Amino acid sequence: MITQREFRNNSAAVMDAVEADEIYHVTRNGVEVAELRPIPRRRRLTTEELVQRHRGLPKVEAVQMRTVMPLLGMERWSRWSSWRIKIRDLDEWI
C-alpha cells in the first residue's frame, strides 16, 4: 500500500515499479481508493508467425470480393490497401 502523498511525491519511481509488474494500492486518509497495476501487453508476432497465420487464411476469389465489397460500402475503393487499388484492378493482385 502507498499513500496518496507518497504516490504524488514518488510517482516516477512508483510507475517504474508498476512497469516492472508490481501492484500498488493507493490510500487516502487510510482508505484504499485505487489500484495501480500494469496493463497486459500484447506480444508482437514474429515474421514466421505472421506467415503461418496468412497460410491458414481461406482463399478468396476476386469475383467473390466484388460481390461482398459493395455490401460493406467499398464500391469504388479498397480500404484494405494503403495504395487505394480500384476494385477492377484487384484481379491483377489476387
Short mmCIF file of N, CA and C in Angstrom, two decimals:
data_model
loop_
_atom_site.label_atom_id
_atom_site.label_comp_id
_atom_site.label_asym_id
_atom_site.label_seq_id
_atom_site.Cartn_x
_atom_site.Cartn_y
_atom_site.Cartn_z
N MET A 1 0.83 -1.18 0.00
CA MET A 1 0.00 0.00 0.00
C MET A 1 0.88 1.24 0.00
N ILE A 2 0.34 2.28 -0.60
CA ILE A 2 1.05 3.54 -0.68
C ILE A 2 0.03 4.67 -0.50
N THR A 3 0.43 5.70 0.23
CA THR A 3 -0.50 6.81 0.44
C THR A 3 -0.53 7.70 -0.80
N GLN A 4 -1.58 8.51 -0.86
CA GLN A 4 -1.71 9.45 -1.97
C GLN A 4 -0.51 10.39 -2.01
N ARG A 5 -0.07 10.85 -0.86
CA ARG A 5 1.07 11.76 -0.79
C ARG A 5 2.36 11.07 -1.27
N GLU A 6 2.58 9.82 -0.85
CA GLU A 6 3.77 9.09 -1.32
C GLU A 6 3.72 8.89 -2.83
N PHE A 7 2.54 8.59 -3.32
CA PHE A 7 2.41 8.42 -4.77
C PHE A 7 2.72 9.72 -5.50
N ARG A 8 2.16 10.83 -5.00
CA ARG A 8 2.42 12.14 -5.62
C ARG A 8 3.91 12.49 -5.58
N ASN A 9 4.54 12.27 -4.44
CA ASN A 9 5.95 12.66 -4.28
C ASN A 9 6.92 11.72 -5.00
N ASN A 10 6.52 10.48 -5.23
CA ASN A 10 7.42 9.48 -5.84
C ASN A 10 6.78 8.83 -7.06
N SER A 11 5.99 9.58 -7.80
CA SER A 11 5.23 8.97 -8.89
C SER A 11 6.11 8.31 -9.95
N ALA A 12 7.25 8.89 -10.27
CA ALA A 12 8.12 8.28 -11.29
C ALA A 12 8.62 6.91 -10.83
N ALA A 13 9.05 6.82 -9.57
CA ALA A 13 9.54 5.54 -9.04
C ALA A 13 8.41 4.51 -8.95
N VAL A 14 7.23 4.97 -8.55
CA VAL A 14 6.08 4.06 -8.46
C VAL A 14 5.72 3.54 -9.85
N MET A 15 5.69 4.43 -10.84
CA MET A 15 5.34 4.00 -12.19
C MET A 15 6.39 3.04 -12.75
N ASP A 16 7.67 3.27 -12.44
CA ASP A 16 8.72 2.32 -12.85
C ASP A 16 8.47 0.95 -12.24
N ALA A 17 8.09 0.94 -10.96
CA ALA A 17 7.81 -0.33 -10.29
C ALA A 17 6.58 -1.01 -10.91
N VAL A 18 5.57 -0.24 -11.26
CA VAL A 18 4.37 -0.81 -11.90
C VAL A 18 4.74 -1.41 -13.25
N GLU A 19 5.59 -0.72 -13.99
CA GLU A 19 6.05 -1.29 -15.28
C GLU A 19 6.80 -2.60 -15.07
N ALA A 20 7.42 -2.75 -13.90
CA ALA A 20 8.14 -3.98 -13.57
C ALA A 20 7.21 -5.01 -12.92
N ASP A 21 5.90 -4.88 -13.14
CA ASP A 21 4.87 -5.82 -12.71
C ASP A 21 4.51 -5.76 -11.23
N GLU A 22 4.79 -4.67 -10.55
CA GLU A 22 4.32 -4.52 -9.17
C GLU A 22 2.93 -3.91 -9.18
N ILE A 23 2.16 -4.20 -8.14
CA ILE A 23 0.82 -3.66 -7.98
C ILE A 23 0.79 -2.82 -6.72
N TYR A 24 0.24 -1.61 -6.83
CA TYR A 24 0.15 -0.72 -5.68
C TYR A 24 -1.32 -0.42 -5.39
N HIS A 25 -1.65 -0.34 -4.09
CA HIS A 25 -2.96 0.10 -3.64
C HIS A 25 -2.74 1.47 -3.02
N VAL A 26 -3.43 2.48 -3.56
CA VAL A 26 -3.27 3.86 -3.11
C VAL A 26 -4.35 4.16 -2.08
N THR A 27 -3.92 4.78 -0.97
CA THR A 27 -4.88 5.14 0.08
C THR A 27 -4.96 6.65 0.24
N ARG A 28 -6.14 7.09 0.66
CA ARG A 28 -6.35 8.49 1.01
C ARG A 28 -7.03 8.49 2.37
N ASN A 29 -6.39 9.15 3.33
CA ASN A 29 -6.90 9.18 4.72
C ASN A 29 -7.14 7.78 5.26
N GLY A 30 -6.23 6.85 4.89
CA GLY A 30 -6.30 5.49 5.40
C GLY A 30 -7.30 4.60 4.68
N VAL A 31 -8.00 5.12 3.67
CA VAL A 31 -8.99 4.34 2.93
C VAL A 31 -8.43 4.05 1.54
N GLU A 32 -8.48 2.79 1.17
CA GLU A 32 -7.99 2.40 -0.16
C GLU A 32 -8.92 2.97 -1.23
N VAL A 33 -8.32 3.72 -2.19
CA VAL A 33 -9.13 4.36 -3.23
C VAL A 33 -8.76 3.94 -4.65
N ALA A 34 -7.60 3.35 -4.83
CA ALA A 34 -7.20 2.99 -6.19
C ALA A 34 -6.20 1.84 -6.16
N GLU A 35 -6.13 1.19 -7.32
CA GLU A 35 -5.14 0.14 -7.51
C GLU A 35 -4.36 0.45 -8.78
N LEU A 36 -3.05 0.45 -8.68
CA LEU A 36 -2.20 0.65 -9.86
C LEU A 36 -1.60 -0.69 -10.24
N ARG A 37 -1.86 -1.10 -11.47
CA ARG A 37 -1.31 -2.37 -11.95
C ARG A 37 -0.91 -2.20 -13.40
N PRO A 38 0.04 -3.00 -13.87
CA PRO A 38 0.46 -2.88 -15.27
C PRO A 38 -0.64 -3.36 -16.21
N ILE A 39 -0.70 -2.72 -17.37
CA ILE A 39 -1.64 -3.12 -18.41
C ILE A 39 -1.03 -4.32 -19.14
N PRO A 40 -1.81 -5.37 -19.36
CA PRO A 40 -1.26 -6.51 -20.12
C PRO A 40 -0.88 -6.07 -21.53
N ARG A 41 0.29 -6.40 -21.95
CA ARG A 41 0.79 -6.03 -23.28
C ARG A 41 0.65 -7.21 -24.22
N ARG A 42 0.24 -6.90 -25.46
CA ARG A 42 0.18 -7.93 -26.48
C ARG A 42 1.57 -8.14 -27.05
N ARG A 43 1.92 -9.38 -27.21
CA ARG A 43 3.22 -9.73 -27.76
C ARG A 43 3.19 -9.51 -29.27
N ARG A 44 4.28 -8.93 -29.79
CA ARG A 44 4.39 -8.76 -31.25
C ARG A 44 4.70 -10.11 -31.88
N LEU A 45 4.06 -10.38 -33.00
CA LEU A 45 4.28 -11.65 -33.69
C LEU A 45 5.55 -11.58 -34.53
N THR A 46 6.23 -12.70 -34.62
CA THR A 46 7.41 -12.77 -35.47
C THR A 46 6.97 -12.91 -36.92
N THR A 47 7.90 -12.71 -37.83
CA THR A 47 7.60 -12.85 -39.26
C THR A 47 7.10 -14.25 -39.56
N GLU A 48 7.74 -15.25 -38.96
CA GLU A 48 7.33 -16.63 -39.21
C GLU A 48 5.90 -16.88 -38.73
N GLU A 49 5.53 -16.31 -37.58
CA GLU A 49 4.17 -16.49 -37.08
C GLU A 49 3.15 -15.82 -37.99
N LEU A 50 3.48 -14.63 -38.51
CA LEU A 50 2.59 -13.94 -39.43
C LEU A 50 2.40 -14.72 -40.72
N VAL A 51 3.48 -15.27 -41.25
CA VAL A 51 3.41 -16.06 -42.48
C VAL A 51 2.55 -17.30 -42.24
N GLN A 52 2.74 -17.95 -41.09
CA GLN A 52 1.96 -19.15 -40.77
C GLN A 52 0.47 -18.82 -40.66
N ARG A 53 0.13 -17.69 -40.05
CA ARG A 53 -1.27 -17.28 -39.95
C ARG A 53 -1.84 -16.98 -41.34
N HIS A 54 -1.05 -16.33 -42.18
CA HIS A 54 -1.50 -15.99 -43.54
C HIS A 54 -1.79 -17.26 -44.33
N ARG A 55 -0.96 -18.27 -44.17
CA ARG A 55 -1.17 -19.53 -44.90
C ARG A 55 -2.47 -20.21 -44.49
N GLY A 56 -2.93 -19.96 -43.28
CA GLY A 56 -4.14 -20.60 -42.80
C GLY A 56 -5.42 -19.90 -43.22
N LEU A 57 -5.30 -18.73 -43.86
CA LEU A 57 -6.49 -17.99 -44.28
C LEU A 57 -7.12 -18.65 -45.50
N PRO A 58 -8.44 -18.58 -45.61
CA PRO A 58 -9.09 -19.16 -46.79
C PRO A 58 -8.79 -18.33 -48.03
N LYS A 59 -8.75 -19.00 -49.15
CA LYS A 59 -8.53 -18.31 -50.42
C LYS A 59 -9.82 -17.63 -50.84
N VAL A 60 -9.70 -16.42 -51.38
CA VAL A 60 -10.87 -15.65 -51.81
C VAL A 60 -10.66 -15.24 -53.26
N GLU A 61 -11.65 -15.48 -54.07
CA GLU A 61 -11.58 -15.11 -55.48
C GLU A 61 -11.97 -13.64 -55.64
N ALA A 62 -11.42 -13.00 -56.66
CA ALA A 62 -11.71 -11.59 -56.92
C ALA A 62 -13.20 -11.39 -57.18
N VAL A 63 -13.85 -12.34 -57.82
CA VAL A 63 -15.28 -12.22 -58.11
C VAL A 63 -16.07 -12.19 -56.80
N GLN A 64 -15.68 -13.02 -55.83
CA GLN A 64 -16.34 -13.02 -54.53
C GLN A 64 -16.15 -11.67 -53.84
N MET A 65 -14.95 -11.12 -53.94
CA MET A 65 -14.68 -9.83 -53.31
C MET A 65 -15.54 -8.74 -53.93
N ARG A 66 -15.73 -8.80 -55.24
CA ARG A 66 -16.56 -7.79 -55.90
C ARG A 66 -18.00 -7.83 -55.44
N THR A 67 -18.50 -9.02 -55.10
CA THR A 67 -19.89 -9.11 -54.65
C THR A 67 -20.04 -8.69 -53.19
N VAL A 68 -19.02 -8.87 -52.39
CA VAL A 68 -19.10 -8.54 -50.97
C VAL A 68 -18.76 -7.09 -50.70
N MET A 69 -17.80 -6.53 -51.40
CA MET A 69 -17.31 -5.18 -51.10
C MET A 69 -18.40 -4.10 -51.20
N PRO A 70 -19.29 -4.13 -52.18
CA PRO A 70 -20.35 -3.11 -52.18
C PRO A 70 -21.25 -3.19 -50.95
N LEU A 71 -21.44 -4.39 -50.42
CA LEU A 71 -22.26 -4.55 -49.22
C LEU A 71 -21.59 -3.90 -48.01
N LEU A 72 -20.27 -3.80 -48.03
CA LEU A 72 -19.51 -3.19 -46.94
C LEU A 72 -19.25 -1.72 -47.18
N GLY A 73 -19.83 -1.17 -48.23
CA GLY A 73 -19.63 0.24 -48.52
C GLY A 73 -18.32 0.52 -49.23
N MET A 74 -17.77 -0.47 -49.92
CA MET A 74 -16.49 -0.30 -50.62
C MET A 74 -16.70 -0.45 -52.11
N GLU A 75 -17.61 0.30 -52.65
CA GLU A 75 -17.95 0.13 -54.06
C GLU A 75 -16.84 0.58 -54.99
N ARG A 76 -16.19 1.67 -54.65
CA ARG A 76 -15.21 2.21 -55.59
C ARG A 76 -13.78 1.90 -55.22
N TRP A 77 -13.44 1.99 -53.93
CA TRP A 77 -12.05 1.84 -53.50
C TRP A 77 -11.92 0.71 -52.49
N SER A 78 -10.77 0.10 -52.46
CA SER A 78 -10.49 -0.93 -51.49
C SER A 78 -9.87 -0.29 -50.26
N ARG A 79 -10.54 -0.39 -49.12
CA ARG A 79 -9.97 0.15 -47.88
C ARG A 79 -8.96 -0.80 -47.28
N TRP A 80 -8.82 -1.98 -47.87
CA TRP A 80 -7.88 -2.96 -47.34
C TRP A 80 -6.46 -2.65 -47.77
N SER A 81 -6.26 -1.68 -48.61
CA SER A 81 -4.94 -1.40 -49.14
C SER A 81 -4.60 0.06 -48.95
N SER A 82 -3.37 0.32 -48.56
CA SER A 82 -2.93 1.71 -48.41
C SER A 82 -2.70 2.33 -49.78
N TRP A 83 -2.69 1.52 -50.84
CA TRP A 83 -2.46 2.04 -52.19
C TRP A 83 -3.76 2.41 -52.89
N ARG A 84 -4.90 2.19 -52.26
CA ARG A 84 -6.19 2.54 -52.84
C ARG A 84 -6.38 1.92 -54.23
N ILE A 85 -6.32 0.62 -54.30
CA ILE A 85 -6.48 -0.09 -55.57
C ILE A 85 -7.96 -0.09 -55.97
N LYS A 86 -8.26 0.25 -57.19
CA LYS A 86 -9.63 0.17 -57.67
C LYS A 86 -10.04 -1.29 -57.75
N ILE A 87 -11.31 -1.57 -57.52
CA ILE A 87 -11.79 -2.95 -57.49
C ILE A 87 -11.49 -3.67 -58.79
N ARG A 88 -11.62 -3.01 -59.91
CA ARG A 88 -11.38 -3.71 -61.18
C ARG A 88 -9.92 -4.11 -61.32
N ASP A 89 -9.00 -3.51 -60.57
CA ASP A 89 -7.59 -3.86 -60.62
C ASP A 89 -7.23 -4.99 -59.67
N LEU A 90 -8.18 -5.44 -58.84
CA LEU A 90 -7.87 -6.49 -57.86
C LEU A 90 -7.52 -7.81 -58.52
N ASP A 91 -8.05 -8.07 -59.71
CA ASP A 91 -7.73 -9.31 -60.40
C ASP A 91 -6.23 -9.49 -60.58
N GLU A 92 -5.52 -8.39 -60.80
CA GLU A 92 -4.08 -8.48 -61.00
C GLU A 92 -3.34 -8.80 -59.72
N TRP A 93 -3.93 -8.46 -58.57
CA TRP A 93 -3.25 -8.63 -57.28
C TRP A 93 -3.57 -9.95 -56.63
N ILE A 94 -4.63 -10.63 -57.09
CA ILE A 94 -5.05 -11.89 -56.42
C ILE A 94 -4.64 -13.08 -57.27
#
